[in-house]
Amino acid sequence: MAPREQWSSKIGFILAAAGSAIGLGAIWKFPYMAGTNGGSIFVLLFIISTLAIGLPILLAEFVIGRMGKADAVTAFKRLAPGKRWPIVGWIGFAFGFIVLSFYSVVGGWILSYLARALIFRLDAADHGQLFESITSNPVEILLAQAVFMLLTIWIVQGGIKAGIERASRWMMPLLFIFFIVLAIRSLTLEGAMEGVRFLFVPDWSLLTGETFLIALGQAFFSLSVGVTAMMTYASYLPKGERLGQSAFSVALLNIVISILAGLVIFPAVFALGQSPSEGPGLIFIVLPAIFGQIPFGSFFMILFFILMLFATLTSSMSMLEIVVSTGIRAKYDRRRRAAWVFGALIFIIGIPSALSFGVLSTVQIFGMSIFDFADVLTSRIGMPIGALAISIFAGFILTKSQTSKELNMHPILYNLWRFLVRFAAPAAIIVIIAAWLIEIIR
């Protein structure tokens, strides 16, 4: 039987974990959420929420993962034998399937846009009409989704070191470089400083309870906590690595990338007279139109969609790894076969989501399209329930001596983490769930 792999270095683990967190949540969702919820106030609340709520849960996943030294289901069995906690691992397994099934659809959209950008077919396009035509074309969108899944499977079947870590080591630095290049270009546009002020100068009149709640939700979900992805990654980490430093590095990178996304988008939006509150279409409709109006816009558009592809792939890798790790359990020599089989199943499960903008657009589930239902099912139900369970397990089921030994932190920092993961994080998650239930009832 093949031995269980480990990350070859701390930086490899951090880049892979950061890649899991830095996906569409940071690059696609953060800018339009900031744009529609007060700009700088939202950014400030997002940073506070990430450090105070998201980081403790992330660290809890790291603790459980490294202590368990296995997939999430097996880890809970080892740490709480005879109890029902392994169901949390199965929740992660199920939602890994669902998340990647619709995430791969967006990955397909990105590939379609990138292909057009490479042959300079985006410059003069009607971008609203183009987005609709791409998402409603069954042949193109299924082909693009299949290609995206093939890329994800190819990386994950290679294993931890030769697959996920190697891909993360070159994709993540390139992602940072591309972001910095694009941010510099955006900041040099005439009128760009208005966008910078929108992003960094607080308008305290926009500080509301609703804005705080939305920022808290964004911070919570942007770190990919609750579906055991970080737990799975941490299970491949050697004992000598300090979990606190690694978790803080991942959270900090997530904040930096989110702000860089804002620096790419908002200066350009304001410089060219667009609205920052365009919503989800900001990336696929507004931004290509902006690139089409600036010198060398075609080149920067290509860079942007390559960046989007890298960010989406690094997240999809972690979702497939959850499924593969749980599926093979300790039979590590079955990784390649499992990656291809589970990847194919996820593609099939994702077909209805892919077609929900075209031939299945009339199909509704609780008043939502299939794609939107899959998104809501994971982001508003699966992830909060998983994160709540993880917080309770790390804070109350694992003993203080177990977690303090595993974390090896300064007593003040450890006690702060323990308080946050036992009380603040669960309370915040319950508030998020309650707010969404109230929204549904209304």
XYZ file of C-alpha atoms in Angstrom:
442
model
C 0.000 0.000 0.000
C 1.299 3.456 -0.915
C 2.263 5.678 2.075
C 0.309 8.838 2.911
C 1.904 11.884 1.307
C 3.009 15.109 2.994
C 3.649 18.632 1.759
C 7.311 19.045 0.862
C 7.507 22.430 2.613
C 5.571 24.926 4.686
C 5.402 27.400 1.801
C 3.933 24.688 -0.432
C 1.158 24.081 2.084
C 0.467 27.800 2.576
C 0.284 28.445 -1.170
C -2.059 25.494 -1.678
C -4.290 26.478 1.257
C -4.291 30.122 0.169
C -5.136 28.987 -3.351
C -8.131 27.086 -1.988
C -9.357 30.235 -0.236
C -8.411 32.697 -2.991
C -10.932 31.766 -5.633
C -14.024 33.347 -7.064
C -14.924 34.557 -3.556
C -11.978 36.955 -3.529
C -11.789 37.911 -7.205
C -15.393 37.751 -8.391
C -17.611 38.086 -5.320
C -15.588 40.487 -3.142
C -15.484 43.379 -5.673
C -19.196 43.355 -6.433
C -20.104 42.877 -2.759
C -17.899 45.845 -1.864
C -19.351 47.831 -4.751
C -22.933 47.282 -3.622
C -22.335 47.610 0.135
C -20.507 50.818 0.827
C -17.012 50.284 -0.532
C -14.473 51.156 2.158
C -16.824 50.433 5.074
C -17.421 46.963 3.698
C -13.653 46.450 3.249
C -12.950 47.468 6.850
C -15.647 45.190 8.258
C -14.459 42.370 5.985
C -10.899 42.606 7.348
C -12.099 42.655 10.971
C -14.455 39.718 10.377
C -11.789 37.675 8.589
C -9.352 38.008 11.482
C -11.871 37.694 14.320
C -14.209 34.995 12.948
C -12.811 33.379 9.803
C -9.273 32.874 11.100
C -10.277 31.001 14.302
C -12.434 28.562 12.294
C -9.639 28.106 9.751
C -7.239 27.302 12.582
C -9.780 24.855 14.038
C -9.830 22.981 10.712
C -6.024 22.919 10.706
C -5.971 21.475 14.234
C -8.490 18.712 13.485
C -6.857 17.875 10.173
C -3.313 17.513 11.466
C -4.360 15.686 14.629
C -6.451 13.238 12.596
C -3.778 12.683 9.903
C -6.428 11.362 7.516
C -9.457 12.320 5.455
C -12.124 14.219 7.409
C -14.366 11.199 8.071
C -11.485 9.104 9.435
C -10.090 12.073 11.385
C -13.346 12.521 13.326
C -13.498 8.764 13.959
C -9.986 8.809 15.422
C -10.508 11.901 17.550
C -14.005 11.022 18.812
C -14.334 7.213 18.560
C -17.819 5.820 18.826
C -19.464 9.224 18.344
C -21.438 10.621 15.400
C -18.926 13.316 14.493
C -17.798 11.554 11.265
C -21.047 12.837 9.742
C -19.321 16.248 9.529
C -16.741 14.662 7.240
C -19.494 13.148 5.094
C -21.134 16.592 4.886
C -17.835 17.926 3.544
C -17.669 15.039 1.059
C -21.206 15.705 -0.204
C -20.779 19.442 -0.473
C -17.390 19.038 -2.136
C -19.335 17.328 -4.929
C -21.985 20.046 -5.081
C -19.613 23.031 -4.841
C -17.373 21.759 -7.630
C -20.370 20.812 -9.781
C -21.390 24.474 -10.169
C -17.925 25.956 -9.603
C -16.760 24.103 -12.715
C -19.527 25.835 -14.667
C -18.027 29.238 -13.815
C -14.596 27.798 -14.648
C -16.040 26.981 -18.065
C -17.265 30.560 -18.488
C -13.762 31.800 -17.728
C -12.245 29.451 -20.320
C -14.765 30.669 -22.916
C -13.862 34.296 -22.218
C -10.135 33.514 -22.217
C -10.388 31.750 -25.580
C -12.123 34.800 -27.064
C -9.614 37.170 -25.484
C -6.711 35.215 -26.997
C -8.107 35.674 -30.511
C -9.118 39.306 -29.806
C -12.860 38.736 -30.075
C -13.804 40.596 -26.899
C -12.761 44.143 -27.785
C -15.834 45.275 -29.684
C -18.353 42.847 -28.229
C -21.673 43.719 -26.623
C -20.639 42.149 -23.322
C -24.102 41.789 -21.830
C -25.285 39.967 -24.941
C -22.044 37.952 -25.106
C -22.413 36.717 -21.533
C -25.978 35.626 -22.232
C -25.008 33.877 -25.464
C -22.136 31.973 -23.797
C -24.109 30.835 -20.763
C -27.115 29.755 -22.863
C -25.145 27.802 -25.500
C -25.306 24.150 -24.327
C -22.538 22.838 -26.564
C -20.010 25.543 -25.719
C -20.701 25.661 -21.999
C -20.598 21.873 -21.516
C -17.408 21.599 -23.551
C -15.781 24.413 -21.557
C -16.939 22.858 -18.272
C -15.493 19.498 -19.346
C -12.130 21.077 -20.199
C -12.045 22.831 -16.825
C -12.804 19.561 -15.012
C -10.103 17.756 -17.022
C -7.556 20.362 -15.891
C -8.647 19.933 -12.262
C -8.555 16.120 -12.432
C -5.163 16.109 -14.138
C -3.649 18.164 -11.306
C -5.272 16.275 -8.401
C -4.537 12.779 -9.747
C -0.829 13.674 -9.623
C -0.926 13.667 -5.823
C -0.054 16.193 -3.126
C 3.557 17.002 -4.039
C 3.627 16.331 -7.780
C 0.086 17.547 -8.397
C -1.513 20.095 -6.061
C 1.661 21.547 -4.516
C 3.546 21.817 -7.801
C 0.579 23.533 -9.507
C 0.111 25.920 -6.567
C 3.809 26.809 -6.510
C 3.719 28.320 -9.974
C 0.067 29.414 -10.260
C -0.045 31.415 -7.011
C 3.096 33.547 -7.649
C 1.880 34.203 -11.206
C -1.507 35.177 -9.821
C 0.144 37.776 -7.567
C 2.312 39.124 -10.392
C -0.653 39.434 -12.759
C -2.708 41.144 -10.071
C 0.015 43.697 -9.378
C 0.485 44.414 -13.117
C -3.260 44.882 -13.590
C -3.570 47.050 -10.461
C -0.756 49.322 -11.654
C -2.435 49.667 -15.058
C -5.773 50.452 -13.456
C -4.242 53.012 -11.080
C -2.576 54.901 -13.948
C -5.912 55.679 -15.609
C -7.092 59.273 -15.408
C -9.614 59.580 -12.601
C -8.526 56.347 -10.963
C -8.063 57.944 -7.534
C -11.832 58.212 -7.155
C -11.908 54.418 -7.114
C -9.112 54.304 -4.536
C -11.052 56.673 -2.296
C -14.157 54.518 -2.704
C -12.112 51.517 -1.563
C -10.156 53.056 1.326
C -11.750 56.295 2.617
C -14.610 55.348 4.959
C -18.036 56.913 4.642
C -19.303 56.241 8.150
C -22.895 57.001 7.165
C -22.880 53.656 5.314
C -22.053 51.709 8.494
C -25.146 49.584 9.163
C -25.939 46.259 10.749
C -26.784 44.827 7.338
C -23.402 45.872 5.914
C -21.652 44.222 8.851
C -23.646 41.023 8.369
C -22.816 40.890 4.642
C -19.118 41.552 5.320
C -19.122 38.828 7.973
C -20.627 36.371 5.511
C -18.071 37.282 2.838
C -15.167 36.852 5.272
C -16.530 33.538 6.432
C -17.018 32.060 2.961
C -13.943 33.543 1.296
C -11.685 31.345 3.471
C -13.340 28.097 2.263
C -14.083 26.964 5.812
C -16.893 24.560 6.640
C -16.499 21.962 3.880
C -13.358 20.303 5.359
C -11.079 21.444 2.496
C -8.631 23.072 4.907
C -8.905 20.101 7.250
C -7.958 17.773 4.393
C -4.982 19.926 3.365
C -3.766 20.171 6.984
C -3.835 16.375 7.286
C -0.808 16.258 4.950
C 1.164 18.694 7.146
C 4.151 17.481 9.242
C 4.009 17.903 13.015
C 6.832 20.410 13.144
C 4.989 23.216 11.316
C 3.362 25.946 13.411
C -0.338 26.012 12.596
C -0.971 29.535 13.897
C 1.550 31.097 11.534
C 0.236 29.099 8.594
C -3.401 30.020 9.278
C -2.545 33.704 9.701
C -0.572 33.642 6.440
C -3.535 32.155 4.557
C -5.978 34.695 6.030
C -3.602 37.584 5.280
C -3.077 36.444 1.694
C -6.842 36.225 1.253
C -7.262 39.807 2.488
C -4.424 41.094 0.284
C -5.778 39.401 -2.850
C -9.298 40.679 -2.171
C -8.007 44.241 -1.832
C -5.841 43.843 -4.947
C -8.984 42.734 -6.802
C -10.599 45.965 -5.670
C -7.573 47.963 -6.867
C -7.810 46.313 -10.279
C -11.523 46.934 -10.683
C -12.681 50.093 -8.896
C -10.107 52.618 -10.215
C -10.947 51.453 -13.750
C -14.690 51.530 -13.048
C -14.579 55.116 -11.778
C -12.053 56.301 -14.380
C -14.368 55.241 -17.209
C -17.604 56.410 -15.631
C -19.090 53.026 -14.776
C -21.073 52.181 -11.644
C -19.353 50.211 -8.863
C -22.700 48.650 -7.912
C -23.204 46.574 -11.043
C -23.420 43.352 -9.041
C -22.361 39.876 -10.239
C -21.940 41.066 -13.833
C -19.046 43.326 -12.809
C -16.392 40.767 -13.840
C -17.939 39.242 -16.956
C -19.782 42.249 -18.372
C -18.440 45.555 -17.029
C -14.724 44.764 -16.751
C -14.270 43.454 -20.334
C -16.032 46.594 -21.566
C -13.577 48.703 -19.557
C -10.540 46.850 -20.929
C -11.881 47.459 -24.416
C -11.624 51.227 -23.852
C -8.013 51.507 -22.648
C -4.683 51.274 -24.501
C -3.353 47.700 -24.673
C -6.691 46.610 -23.239
C -6.628 43.295 -25.137
C -3.341 42.297 -23.473
C -4.583 43.163 -19.999
C -7.850 41.358 -20.641
C -5.909 38.186 -21.463
C -3.898 38.581 -18.242
C -7.070 39.064 -16.229
C -8.802 35.929 -17.463
C -5.620 33.860 -17.010
C -5.563 35.171 -13.441
C -9.237 34.214 -13.015
C -8.488 30.729 -14.361
C -5.606 30.205 -11.926
C -7.685 31.367 -8.959
C -10.599 29.146 -9.917
C -8.370 26.107 -10.488
C -6.600 26.416 -7.132
C -10.002 26.340 -5.409
C -11.416 23.525 -7.550
C -8.340 21.410 -6.736
C -9.166 21.567 -3.033
C -12.825 20.637 -3.618
C -11.855 17.567 -5.644
C -9.198 16.651 -3.057
C -11.914 16.536 -0.345
C -13.845 14.004 -2.407
C -10.815 11.945 -3.464
C -9.286 11.846 0.023
C -12.556 10.696 1.599
C -13.288 8.265 -1.224
C -9.966 6.399 -1.091
C -9.577 6.600 2.717
C -6.209 4.967 3.471
C -5.863 3.289 0.056
C -3.561 5.963 -1.392
C -2.592 3.885 -4.407
C -6.140 4.410 -5.714
C -5.763 8.187 -6.024
C -5.473 8.335 -9.831
C -8.505 6.156 -10.474
C -10.554 7.950 -7.813
C -9.702 11.393 -9.220
C -10.922 10.410 -12.697
C -14.035 8.593 -11.479
C -15.140 11.257 -8.998
C -14.204 14.049 -11.417
C -16.400 12.475 -14.114
C -19.287 12.118 -11.644
C -18.956 15.764 -10.580
C -19.034 16.849 -14.226
C -22.242 14.853 -14.772
C -23.828 16.279 -11.605
C -22.886 19.780 -12.826
C -24.616 19.446 -16.211
C -28.008 20.708 -14.927
C -26.303 23.771 -13.398
C -24.496 24.430 -16.682
C -27.753 24.223 -18.629
C -29.782 26.287 -16.142
C -29.077 29.463 -18.146
C -30.297 27.912 -21.403
C -32.343 24.792 -22.095
C -33.160 24.292 -18.384
C -33.772 27.975 -17.618
C -37.455 27.315 -16.910
C -36.673 24.704 -14.256
C -36.981 26.251 -10.794
C -36.203 24.867 -7.336
C -37.804 26.959 -4.571
C -37.966 29.827 -7.058
C -34.273 29.563 -7.999
C -32.433 28.289 -11.037
C -30.578 24.992 -10.605
C -27.254 26.869 -10.545
C -28.446 29.347 -7.905
C -29.995 26.572 -5.809
C -26.681 24.653 -5.755
C -24.893 27.856 -4.723
C -27.376 28.651 -1.941
C -27.443 25.029 -0.747
C -23.688 25.091 -0.161
C -22.989 28.688 0.846
C -26.026 29.255 3.048
C -26.657 25.769 4.429
C -23.737 23.350 4.009
C -20.827 25.646 4.848
C -22.408 27.301 7.931
C -23.514 23.953 9.375
C -20.075 22.451 8.735
C -18.253 25.444 10.214
C -20.507 25.480 13.279
C -19.833 21.782 13.877
C -16.074 22.274 13.413
C -16.034 25.171 15.894
C -17.937 23.178 18.498
C -15.723 20.115 18.000
C -12.453 22.057 18.284
C -13.710 24.202 21.161
C -15.609 21.688 23.287
C -14.908 18.094 22.216
C -11.137 18.347 21.891
C -9.597 19.021 25.281
C -7.650 22.128 26.152
C -4.487 20.071 26.584
C -4.931 18.501 23.137
C -5.415 21.767 21.260
C -2.792 23.733 23.209
C -0.216 21.046 22.505
C -1.146 20.940 18.812
C -1.075 24.722 18.394
C 1.990 25.431 20.556
C 1.088 29.121 20.728
C 1.751 31.845 23.284
C -0.787 31.385 26.116
C -2.435 34.756 25.449
C -2.925 33.983 21.751
C -4.083 30.459 22.515
C -6.684 31.638 25.056
C -7.908 34.269 22.580
C -8.299 31.609 19.872
C -10.088 29.264 22.265
C -12.559 31.981 23.289
C -13.240 32.979 19.685
C -13.714 29.420 18.429
C -15.912 28.411 21.395
C -18.150 31.476 21.590
C -17.618 34.274 19.039
C -17.429 32.125 15.900
C -20.483 29.930 16.700
C -22.487 33.034 17.636
C -21.544 34.737 14.356
C -22.478 31.625 12.339
C -25.845 31.374 14.094
C -26.507 35.054 13.346
C -25.670 34.492 9.656
C -27.983 31.465 9.450
C -30.787 33.314 11.293
C -30.469 36.340 9.010
C -30.738 34.184 5.907
C -33.752 32.308 7.319
C -35.468 35.639 8.000
C -34.643 36.725 4.443
C -36.203 33.525 3.038
C -39.344 33.920 5.176
C -39.782 37.496 3.959
